[in-house]
């Protein structure tokens, strides 16, 4: 009798239950249908994106008046019309949004009016059987991945890793032998992962244990404009929802594994924290990627100078969409606790904000070195000094805060207090089974410190006059014109004004998070890798990172019972 088989694709019903659909054939056809169903024991893998990595929508009519693109401008449905707050996968939205001024952005990106939107279409994949399966099967899988929340995140950045995890984690063995993907990983593990602490090779015995589980990959977008405490509580609710659904389907499921990117790490830690999401007991482990664990001085730079870009036209478009100048960034940043929580915390290195009277880098003669202890009090709440974080005049360009009526500066202080409270609660907490990678690449210089440097010799200007200078002009892209206070100007002095600008980044990192913050979890986590070869946003597109992530998940699975 023939032992030939044909593999029948595993499909999913509307509830996520796997099944195989085959048909009978004539008796003469002895080829058997091979149906592969996942294990009965389930560990959902939940991906949590970074800031600006989740799609957001709103029903606020003022946002539509301000120029927000409606989800479907042709079909007018009854009830409140939904508009797009943030949808980077849609080039049409991006081209429209990049032209919006600060006042429009402030109205559209109101944290209290935004919610998660399932906007992104799951793309085709080139990974393994995804690319070679029948079109009907591919359509079914994409529908299932939409059900699992993939459409709530930026798939241009995360689609590749979501497919890779879904494929690799559920293909550990094929035909009774270790799959090619995992045979390659076992042979190459650790070789391109940089300097590591806590590394032990994954053995075939451990892989066999890990293969006892089904790892359905979910994605949870969240409202990144609000506090990460809110995001953590939201993620914790999703964890409970996913576990309950698999249990209802009859599967053995009690814990999940989180995989986070950037600010998603703060949301993931908040989800596990006993004073916030309270979900630690339902989390088997967490993999953190390029997390600003104690903040990033880059946030200060972007508030003053906007997002950086190369000469590449596409980079320019991206920077214009995110915020070309400090004016556009501040209009959103000052009112968004989630964004404020990316600032350096009290655990960050001291004296990260510098003002030089001459020289750069290690040769700079700095006359301002802040903070000495508390960045909130010494920098973020400062209202009058020119080196402050926030210019009060840029907080409320639309006038929406004043209309309430509220004082824009006091409203900013309220949002800042939310951010500070989150930092003070989270501190250096990490889930007991935490696995970390971060970027420390000299080719991706990052602002570990921010230094304002003069463009000319100012030996005739005193240190006090530099510290207390009046701000005469600000181009909102990192260039200031400073002036000695008029009461101190001497009659006949030739020059009473000068320029200061932000020094280029000097720290190894990933272009956004400096090495100093990325390595902060060291000593508090099970595994940490200092890596190179990627920039911040696209770190999960890096093949070495993807392999490290799968390794970490398999290692975490060893603690499952």
PDB file of N, CA and C in Angstrom, residues 124-210:
ATOM      1  N   UNK A 124       1.170  39.717   2.476  1.00  0.00           N
ATOM      2  CA  UNK A 124       1.666  38.381   2.137  1.00  0.00           C
ATOM      3  C   UNK A 124       3.019  38.177   2.811  1.00  0.00           C
ATOM      4  N   UNK A 125       3.358  36.928   3.019  1.00  0.00           N
ATOM      5  CA  UNK A 125       4.629  36.630   3.663  1.00  0.00           C
ATOM      6  C   UNK A 125       5.494  35.754   2.776  1.00  0.00           C
ATOM      7  N   UNK A 126       6.806  35.905   2.912  1.00  0.00           N
ATOM      8  CA  UNK A 126       7.752  35.086   2.163  1.00  0.00           C
ATOM      9  C   UNK A 126       8.322  33.957   3.026  1.00  0.00           C
ATOM     10  N   UNK A 127       7.837  33.820   4.250  1.00  0.00           N
ATOM     11  CA  UNK A 127       8.383  32.828   5.165  1.00  0.00           C
ATOM     12  C   UNK A 127       7.780  31.449   4.938  1.00  0.00           C
ATOM     13  N   UNK A 128       8.640  30.471   4.714  1.00  0.00           N
ATOM     14  CA  UNK A 128       8.249  29.070   4.713  1.00  0.00           C
ATOM     15  C   UNK A 128       6.966  28.763   3.981  1.00  0.00           C
ATOM     16  N   UNK A 129       6.111  27.982   4.652  1.00  0.00           N
ATOM     17  CA  UNK A 129       4.889  27.508   4.016  1.00  0.00           C
ATOM     18  C   UNK A 129       3.887  28.621   3.765  1.00  0.00           C
ATOM     19  N   UNK A 130       4.061  29.801   4.399  1.00  0.00           N
ATOM     20  CA  UNK A 130       3.143  30.910   4.141  1.00  0.00           C
ATOM     21  C   UNK A 130       3.171  31.302   2.670  1.00  0.00           C
ATOM     22  N   UNK A 131       4.365  31.254   2.077  1.00  0.00           N
ATOM     23  CA  UNK A 131       4.530  31.722   0.710  1.00  0.00           C
ATOM     24  C   UNK A 131       4.093  30.698  -0.329  1.00  0.00           C
ATOM     25  N   UNK A 132       4.099  29.422   0.033  1.00  0.00           N
ATOM     26  CA  UNK A 132       3.822  28.371  -0.953  1.00  0.00           C
ATOM     27  C   UNK A 132       2.439  27.758  -0.801  1.00  0.00           C
ATOM     28  N   UNK A 133       1.720  28.130   0.235  1.00  0.00           N
ATOM     29  CA  UNK A 133       0.397  27.546   0.475  1.00  0.00           C
ATOM     30  C   UNK A 133      -0.615  28.035  -0.553  1.00  0.00           C
ATOM     31  N   UNK A 134      -1.702  27.288  -0.736  1.00  0.00           N
ATOM     32  CA  UNK A 134      -2.776  27.744  -1.630  1.00  0.00           C
ATOM     33  C   UNK A 134      -3.322  29.102  -1.202  1.00  0.00           C
ATOM     34  N   UNK A 135      -3.813  29.850  -2.170  1.00  0.00           N
ATOM     35  CA  UNK A 135      -4.312  31.196  -1.886  1.00  0.00           C
ATOM     36  C   UNK A 135      -5.423  31.178  -0.842  1.00  0.00           C
ATOM     37  N   UNK A 136      -6.282  30.136  -0.897  1.00  0.00           N
ATOM     38  CA  UNK A 136      -7.382  30.056   0.057  1.00  0.00           C
ATOM     39  C   UNK A 136      -6.847  29.926   1.484  1.00  0.00           C
ATOM     40  N   UNK A 137      -5.790  29.134   1.646  1.00  0.00           N
ATOM     41  CA  UNK A 137      -5.198  28.966   2.969  1.00  0.00           C
ATOM     42  C   UNK A 137      -4.552  30.263   3.443  1.00  0.00           C
ATOM     43  N   UNK A 138      -3.848  30.940   2.541  1.00  0.00           N
ATOM     44  CA  UNK A 138      -3.215  32.202   2.916  1.00  0.00           C
ATOM     45  C   UNK A 138      -4.260  33.222   3.358  1.00  0.00           C
ATOM     46  N   UNK A 139      -5.376  33.264   2.661  1.00  0.00           N
ATOM     47  CA  UNK A 139      -6.452  34.197   3.023  1.00  0.00           C
ATOM     48  C   UNK A 139      -7.007  33.858   4.406  1.00  0.00           C
ATOM     49  N   UNK A 140      -7.160  32.572   4.692  1.00  0.00           N
ATOM     50  CA  UNK A 140      -7.655  32.141   5.999  1.00  0.00           C
ATOM     51  C   UNK A 140      -6.690  32.541   7.098  1.00  0.00           C
ATOM     52  N   UNK A 141      -5.406  32.334   6.855  1.00  0.00           N
ATOM     53  CA  UNK A 141      -4.409  32.672   7.874  1.00  0.00           C
ATOM     54  C   UNK A 141      -4.380  34.169   8.138  1.00  0.00           C
ATOM     55  N   UNK A 142      -4.465  34.963   7.083  1.00  0.00           N
ATOM     56  CA  UNK A 142      -4.434  36.411   7.287  1.00  0.00           C
ATOM     57  C   UNK A 142      -5.666  36.885   8.074  1.00  0.00           C
ATOM     58  N   UNK A 143      -6.779  36.229   7.830  1.00  0.00           N
ATOM     59  CA  UNK A 143      -7.983  36.542   8.608  1.00  0.00           C
ATOM     60  C   UNK A 143      -7.774  36.189  10.076  1.00  0.00           C
ATOM     61  N   UNK A 144      -7.125  35.057  10.338  1.00  0.00           N
ATOM     62  CA  UNK A 144      -6.847  34.658  11.711  1.00  0.00           C
ATOM     63  C   UNK A 144      -5.872  35.622  12.385  1.00  0.00           C
ATOM     64  N   UNK A 145      -4.868  36.062  11.642  1.00  0.00           N
ATOM     65  CA  UNK A 145      -3.898  36.980  12.231  1.00  0.00           C
ATOM     66  C   UNK A 145      -4.542  38.342  12.512  1.00  0.00           C
ATOM     67  N   UNK A 146      -5.489  38.736  11.686  1.00  0.00           N
ATOM     68  CA  UNK A 146      -6.249  39.951  11.984  1.00  0.00           C
ATOM     69  C   UNK A 146      -7.020  39.771  13.286  1.00  0.00           C
ATOM     70  N   UNK A 147      -7.608  38.584  13.469  1.00  0.00           N
ATOM     71  CA  UNK A 147      -8.341  38.297  14.702  1.00  0.00           C
ATOM     72  C   UNK A 147      -7.421  38.381  15.912  1.00  0.00           C
ATOM     73  N   UNK A 148      -6.161  38.029  15.702  1.00  0.00           N
ATOM     74  CA  UNK A 148      -5.193  38.065  16.806  1.00  0.00           C
ATOM     75  C   UNK A 148      -4.592  39.455  17.025  1.00  0.00           C
ATOM     76  N   UNK A 149      -5.069  40.455  16.317  1.00  0.00           N
ATOM     77  CA  UNK A 149      -4.659  41.823  16.598  1.00  0.00           C
ATOM     78  C   UNK A 149      -3.527  42.368  15.765  1.00  0.00           C
ATOM     79  N   UNK A 150      -3.089  41.625  14.740  1.00  0.00           N
ATOM     80  CA  UNK A 150      -1.974  42.114  13.945  1.00  0.00           C
ATOM     81  C   UNK A 150      -2.298  43.440  13.255  1.00  0.00           C
ATOM     82  N   UNK A 151      -3.563  43.657  12.936  1.00  0.00           N
ATOM     83  CA  UNK A 151      -3.960  44.884  12.248  1.00  0.00           C
ATOM     84  C   UNK A 151      -3.911  46.120  13.112  1.00  0.00           C
ATOM     85  N   UNK A 152      -3.663  45.956  14.430  1.00  0.00           N
ATOM     86  CA  UNK A 152      -3.601  47.109  15.334  1.00  0.00           C
ATOM     87  C   UNK A 152      -2.210  47.716  15.407  1.00  0.00           C
ATOM     88  N   UNK A 153      -1.220  47.062  14.762  1.00  0.00           N
ATOM     89  CA  UNK A 153       0.159  47.553  14.868  1.00  0.00           C
ATOM     90  C   UNK A 153       0.719  47.888  13.491  1.00  0.00           C
ATOM     91  N   UNK A 154       1.850  48.568  13.483  1.00  0.00           N
ATOM     92  CA  UNK A 154       2.510  48.989  12.245  1.00  0.00           C
ATOM     93  C   UNK A 154       3.211  47.790  11.615  1.00  0.00           C
ATOM     94  N   UNK A 155       2.595  47.212  10.609  1.00  0.00           N
ATOM     95  CA  UNK A 155       3.123  45.986  10.018  1.00  0.00           C
ATOM     96  C   UNK A 155       4.326  46.244   9.112  1.00  0.00           C
ATOM     97  N   UNK A 156       4.523  47.481   8.672  1.00  0.00           N
ATOM     98  CA  UNK A 156       5.734  47.790   7.910  1.00  0.00           C
ATOM     99  C   UNK A 156       6.978  47.550   8.757  1.00  0.00           C
ATOM    100  N   UNK A 157       6.858  47.761  10.058  1.00  0.00           N
ATOM    101  CA  UNK A 157       7.981  47.554  10.972  1.00  0.00           C
ATOM    102  C   UNK A 157       7.947  46.180  11.622  1.00  0.00           C
ATOM    103  N   UNK A 158       6.743  45.657  11.880  1.00  0.00           N
ATOM    104  CA  UNK A 158       6.621  44.458  12.705  1.00  0.00           C
ATOM    105  C   UNK A 158       6.080  43.225  11.981  1.00  0.00           C
ATOM    106  N   UNK A 159       5.583  43.396  10.770  1.00  0.00           N
ATOM    107  CA  UNK A 159       4.997  42.260  10.064  1.00  0.00           C
ATOM    108  C   UNK A 159       5.979  41.116   9.880  1.00  0.00           C
ATOM    109  N   UNK A 160       7.224  41.450   9.549  1.00  0.00           N
ATOM    110  CA  UNK A 160       8.221  40.420   9.288  1.00  0.00           C
ATOM    111  C   UNK A 160       8.464  39.560  10.517  1.00  0.00           C
ATOM    112  N   UNK A 161       8.630  40.178  11.685  1.00  0.00           N
ATOM    113  CA  UNK A 161       8.914  39.392  12.885  1.00  0.00           C
ATOM    114  C   UNK A 161       7.681  38.621  13.346  1.00  0.00           C
ATOM    115  N   UNK A 162       6.493  39.171  13.137  1.00  0.00           N
ATOM    116  CA  UNK A 162       5.286  38.438  13.522  1.00  0.00           C
ATOM    117  C   UNK A 162       5.159  37.155  12.709  1.00  0.00           C
ATOM    118  N   UNK A 163       5.361  37.246  11.405  1.00  0.00           N
ATOM    119  CA  UNK A 163       5.329  36.045  10.568  1.00  0.00           C
ATOM    120  C   UNK A 163       6.445  35.072  10.958  1.00  0.00           C
ATOM    121  N   UNK A 164       7.620  35.603  11.210  1.00  0.00           N
ATOM    122  CA  UNK A 164       8.758  34.750  11.533  1.00  0.00           C
ATOM    123  C   UNK A 164       8.517  33.985  12.833  1.00  0.00           C
ATOM    124  N   UNK A 165       7.980  34.665  13.845  1.00  0.00           N
ATOM    125  CA  UNK A 165       7.686  33.996  15.105  1.00  0.00           C
ATOM    126  C   UNK A 165       6.580  32.958  14.931  1.00  0.00           C
ATOM    127  N   UNK A 166       5.541  33.320  14.179  1.00  0.00           N
ATOM    128  CA  UNK A 166       4.435  32.387  13.952  1.00  0.00           C
ATOM    129  C   UNK A 166       4.942  31.142  13.227  1.00  0.00           C
ATOM    130  N   UNK A 167       5.814  31.326  12.275  1.00  0.00           N
ATOM    131  CA  UNK A 167       6.356  30.201  11.519  1.00  0.00           C
ATOM    132  C   UNK A 167       7.361  29.408  12.354  1.00  0.00           C
ATOM    133  N   UNK A 168       8.362  30.099  12.891  1.00  0.00           N
ATOM    134  CA  UNK A 168       9.443  29.404  13.566  1.00  0.00           C
ATOM    135  C   UNK A 168       9.037  28.724  14.856  1.00  0.00           C
ATOM    136  N   UNK A 169       8.251  29.399  15.685  1.00  0.00           N
ATOM    137  CA  UNK A 169       7.885  28.826  16.978  1.00  0.00           C
ATOM    138  C   UNK A 169       6.964  27.624  16.841  1.00  0.00           C
ATOM    139  N   UNK A 170       6.255  27.533  15.732  1.00  0.00           N
ATOM    140  CA  UNK A 170       5.320  26.417  15.543  1.00  0.00           C
ATOM    141  C   UNK A 170       5.804  25.414  14.499  1.00  0.00           C
ATOM    142  N   UNK A 171       7.099  25.499  14.192  1.00  0.00           N
ATOM    143  CA  UNK A 171       7.720  24.542  13.271  1.00  0.00           C
ATOM    144  C   UNK A 171       9.059  24.084  13.847  1.00  0.00           C
ATOM    145  N   UNK A 172       9.075  23.717  15.120  1.00  0.00           N
ATOM    146  CA  UNK A 172      10.320  23.274  15.729  1.00  0.00           C
ATOM    147  C   UNK A 172      10.746  21.900  15.201  1.00  0.00           C
ATOM    148  N   UNK A 173       9.758  21.076  14.906  1.00  0.00           N
ATOM    149  CA  UNK A 173      10.031  19.744  14.351  1.00  0.00           C
ATOM    150  C   UNK A 173       9.178  19.537  13.100  1.00  0.00           C
ATOM    151  N   UNK A 174       9.741  18.843  12.138  1.00  0.00           N
ATOM    152  CA  UNK A 174       9.033  18.469  10.920  1.00  0.00           C
ATOM    153  C   UNK A 174       9.358  17.017  10.591  1.00  0.00           C
ATOM    154  N   UNK A 175       8.317  16.235  10.414  1.00  0.00           N
ATOM    155  CA  UNK A 175       8.485  14.798  10.104  1.00  0.00           C
ATOM    156  C   UNK A 175       9.365  14.093  11.132  1.00  0.00           C
ATOM    157  N   UNK A 176       9.183  14.472  12.407  1.00  0.00           N
ATOM    158  CA  UNK A 176       9.887  13.801  13.480  1.00  0.00           C
ATOM    159  C   UNK A 176      11.311  14.245  13.703  1.00  0.00           C
ATOM    160  N   UNK A 177      11.783  15.241  12.966  1.00  0.00           N
ATOM    161  CA  UNK A 177      13.160  15.697  13.111  1.00  0.00           C
ATOM    162  C   UNK A 177      13.164  17.211  13.308  1.00  0.00           C
ATOM    163  N   UNK A 178      14.257  17.723  13.845  1.00  0.00           N
ATOM    164  CA  UNK A 178      14.373  19.163  14.059  1.00  0.00           C
ATOM    165  C   UNK A 178      14.299  19.879  12.713  1.00  0.00           C
ATOM    166  N   UNK A 179      13.487  20.904  12.649  1.00  0.00           N
ATOM    167  CA  UNK A 179      13.304  21.629  11.395  1.00  0.00           C
ATOM    168  C   UNK A 179      14.584  22.350  10.994  1.00  0.00           C
ATOM    169  N   UNK A 180      14.654  22.701   9.718  1.00  0.00           N
ATOM    170  CA  UNK A 180      15.846  23.390   9.203  1.00  0.00           C
ATOM    171  C   UNK A 180      16.074  24.704   9.936  1.00  0.00           C
ATOM    172  N   UNK A 181      14.984  25.438  10.223  1.00  0.00           N
ATOM    173  CA  UNK A 181      15.101  26.728  10.917  1.00  0.00           C
ATOM    174  C   UNK A 181      15.802  26.551  12.261  1.00  0.00           C
ATOM    175  N   UNK A 182      15.353  25.557  13.018  1.00  0.00           N
ATOM    176  CA  UNK A 182      15.907  25.373  14.357  1.00  0.00           C
ATOM    177  C   UNK A 182      17.251  24.652  14.331  1.00  0.00           C
ATOM    178  N   UNK A 183      17.471  23.800  13.348  1.00  0.00           N
ATOM    179  CA  UNK A 183      18.793  23.194  13.221  1.00  0.00           C
ATOM    180  C   UNK A 183      19.829  24.289  12.955  1.00  0.00           C
ATOM    181  N   UNK A 184      19.457  25.263  12.118  1.00  0.00           N
ATOM    182  CA  UNK A 184      20.349  26.388  11.851  1.00  0.00           C
ATOM    183  C   UNK A 184      20.554  27.226  13.104  1.00  0.00           C
ATOM    184  N   UNK A 185      19.471  27.497  13.819  1.00  0.00           N
ATOM    185  CA  UNK A 185      19.570  28.321  15.022  1.00  0.00           C
ATOM    186  C   UNK A 185      20.439  27.641  16.079  1.00  0.00           C
ATOM    187  N   UNK A 186      20.248  26.336  16.286  1.00  0.00           N
ATOM    188  CA  UNK A 186      21.047  25.624  17.279  1.00  0.00           C
ATOM    189  C   UNK A 186      22.534  25.665  16.923  1.00  0.00           C
ATOM    190  N   UNK A 187      22.825  25.629  15.625  1.00  0.00           N
ATOM    191  CA  UNK A 187      24.218  25.635  15.210  1.00  0.00           C
ATOM    192  C   UNK A 187      24.870  26.993  15.270  1.00  0.00           C
ATOM    193  N   UNK A 188      24.068  28.056  15.144  1.00  0.00           N
ATOM    194  CA  UNK A 188      24.624  29.404  15.063  1.00  0.00           C
ATOM    195  C   UNK A 188      24.287  30.270  16.273  1.00  0.00           C
ATOM    196  N   UNK A 189      23.564  29.726  17.246  1.00  0.00           N
ATOM    197  CA  UNK A 189      23.108  30.549  18.369  1.00  0.00           C
ATOM    198  C   UNK A 189      24.279  31.219  19.078  1.00  0.00           C
ATOM    199  N   UNK A 190      24.105  32.508  19.322  1.00  0.00           N
ATOM    200  CA  UNK A 190      25.104  33.287  20.032  1.00  0.00           C
ATOM    201  C   UNK A 190      26.189  33.893  19.175  1.00  0.00           C
ATOM    202  N   UNK A 191      26.349  33.439  17.934  1.00  0.00           N
ATOM    203  CA  UNK A 191      27.489  33.869  17.123  1.00  0.00           C
ATOM    204  C   UNK A 191      27.378  35.318  16.644  1.00  0.00           C
ATOM    205  N   UNK A 192      26.161  35.818  16.424  1.00  0.00           N
ATOM    206  CA  UNK A 192      25.977  37.191  15.952  1.00  0.00           C
ATOM    207  C   UNK A 192      25.177  38.020  16.953  1.00  0.00           C
ATOM    208  N   UNK A 193      25.217  37.597  18.211  1.00  0.00           N
ATOM    209  CA  UNK A 193      24.412  38.258  19.229  1.00  0.00           C
ATOM    210  C   UNK A 193      25.209  39.201  20.108  1.00  0.00           C
ATOM    211  N   UNK A 194      26.445  39.455  19.736  1.00  0.00           N
ATOM    212  CA  UNK A 194      27.248  40.417  20.473  1.00  0.00           C
ATOM    213  C   UNK A 194      27.701  39.908  21.829  1.00  0.00           C
ATOM    214  N   UNK A 195      27.966  40.873  22.700  1.00  0.00           N
ATOM    215  CA  UNK A 195      28.402  40.551  24.068  1.00  0.00           C
ATOM    216  C   UNK A 195      27.185  40.179  24.907  1.00  0.00           C
ATOM    217  N   UNK A 196      27.216  38.991  25.525  1.00  0.00           N
ATOM    218  CA  UNK A 196      26.043  38.484  26.234  1.00  0.00           C
ATOM    219  C   UNK A 196      26.369  38.180  27.690  1.00  0.00           C
ATOM    220  N   UNK A 197      25.366  38.301  28.532  1.00  0.00           N
ATOM    221  CA  UNK A 197      25.447  37.861  29.921  1.00  0.00           C
ATOM    222  C   UNK A 197      24.212  37.009  30.204  1.00  0.00           C
ATOM    223  N   UNK A 198      24.435  35.828  30.767  1.00  0.00           N
ATOM    224  CA  UNK A 198      23.335  34.911  31.060  1.00  0.00           C
ATOM    225  C   UNK A 198      23.068  33.921  29.949  1.00  0.00           C
ATOM    226  N   UNK A 199      23.979  33.866  28.957  1.00  0.00           N
ATOM    227  CA  UNK A 199      23.762  32.957  27.830  1.00  0.00           C
ATOM    228  C   UNK A 199      24.155  31.526  28.181  1.00  0.00           C
ATOM    229  N   UNK A 200      23.277  30.598  27.838  1.00  0.00           N
ATOM    230  CA  UNK A 200      23.589  29.163  27.857  1.00  0.00           C
ATOM    231  C   UNK A 200      22.959  28.571  26.610  1.00  0.00           C
ATOM    232  N   UNK A 201      23.690  27.763  25.858  1.00  0.00           N
ATOM    233  CA  UNK A 201      23.155  27.234  24.603  1.00  0.00           C
ATOM    234  C   UNK A 201      21.851  26.468  24.810  1.00  0.00           C
ATOM    235  N   UNK A 202      20.933  26.659  23.884  1.00  0.00           N
ATOM    236  CA  UNK A 202      19.689  25.897  23.889  1.00  0.00           C
ATOM    237  C   UNK A 202      19.997  24.483  23.401  1.00  0.00           C
ATOM    238  N   UNK A 203      19.672  23.487  24.208  1.00  0.00           N
ATOM    239  CA  UNK A 203      19.970  22.100  23.849  1.00  0.00           C
ATOM    240  C   UNK A 203      18.810  21.479  23.084  1.00  0.00           C
ATOM    241  N   UNK A 204      19.083  20.354  22.443  1.00  0.00           N
ATOM    242  CA  UNK A 204      18.020  19.636  21.737  1.00  0.00           C
ATOM    243  C   UNK A 204      16.972  19.136  22.721  1.00  0.00           C
ATOM    244  N   UNK A 205      17.387  18.793  23.929  1.00  0.00           N
ATOM    245  CA  UNK A 205      16.427  18.360  24.959  1.00  0.00           C
ATOM    246  C   UNK A 205      15.490  19.501  25.318  1.00  0.00           C
ATOM    247  N   UNK A 206      16.049  20.713  25.456  1.00  0.00           N
ATOM    248  CA  UNK A 206      15.208  21.872  25.769  1.00  0.00           C
ATOM    249  C   UNK A 206      14.279  22.191  24.608  1.00  0.00           C
ATOM    250  N   UNK A 207      14.775  22.064  23.382  1.00  0.00           N
ATOM    251  CA  UNK A 207      13.932  22.318  22.223  1.00  0.00           C
ATOM    252  C   UNK A 207      12.773  21.334  22.172  1.00  0.00           C
ATOM    253  N   UNK A 208      13.051  20.090  22.518  1.00  0.00           N
ATOM    254  CA  UNK A 208      11.993  19.076  22.525  1.00  0.00           C
ATOM    255  C   UNK A 208      10.908  19.433  23.525  1.00  0.00           C
ATOM    256  N   UNK A 209      11.294  19.941  24.687  1.00  0.00           N
ATOM    257  CA  UNK A 209      10.300  20.359  25.673  1.00  0.00           C
ATOM    258  C   UNK A 209       9.509  21.566  25.161  1.00  0.00           C
ATOM    259  N   UNK A 210      10.228  22.520  24.570  1.00  0.00           N
ATOM    260  CA  UNK A 210       9.547  23.710  24.053  1.00  0.00           C
ATOM    261  C   UNK A 210       8.541  23.344  22.973  1.00  0.00           C
TER     262      UNK A 210
END
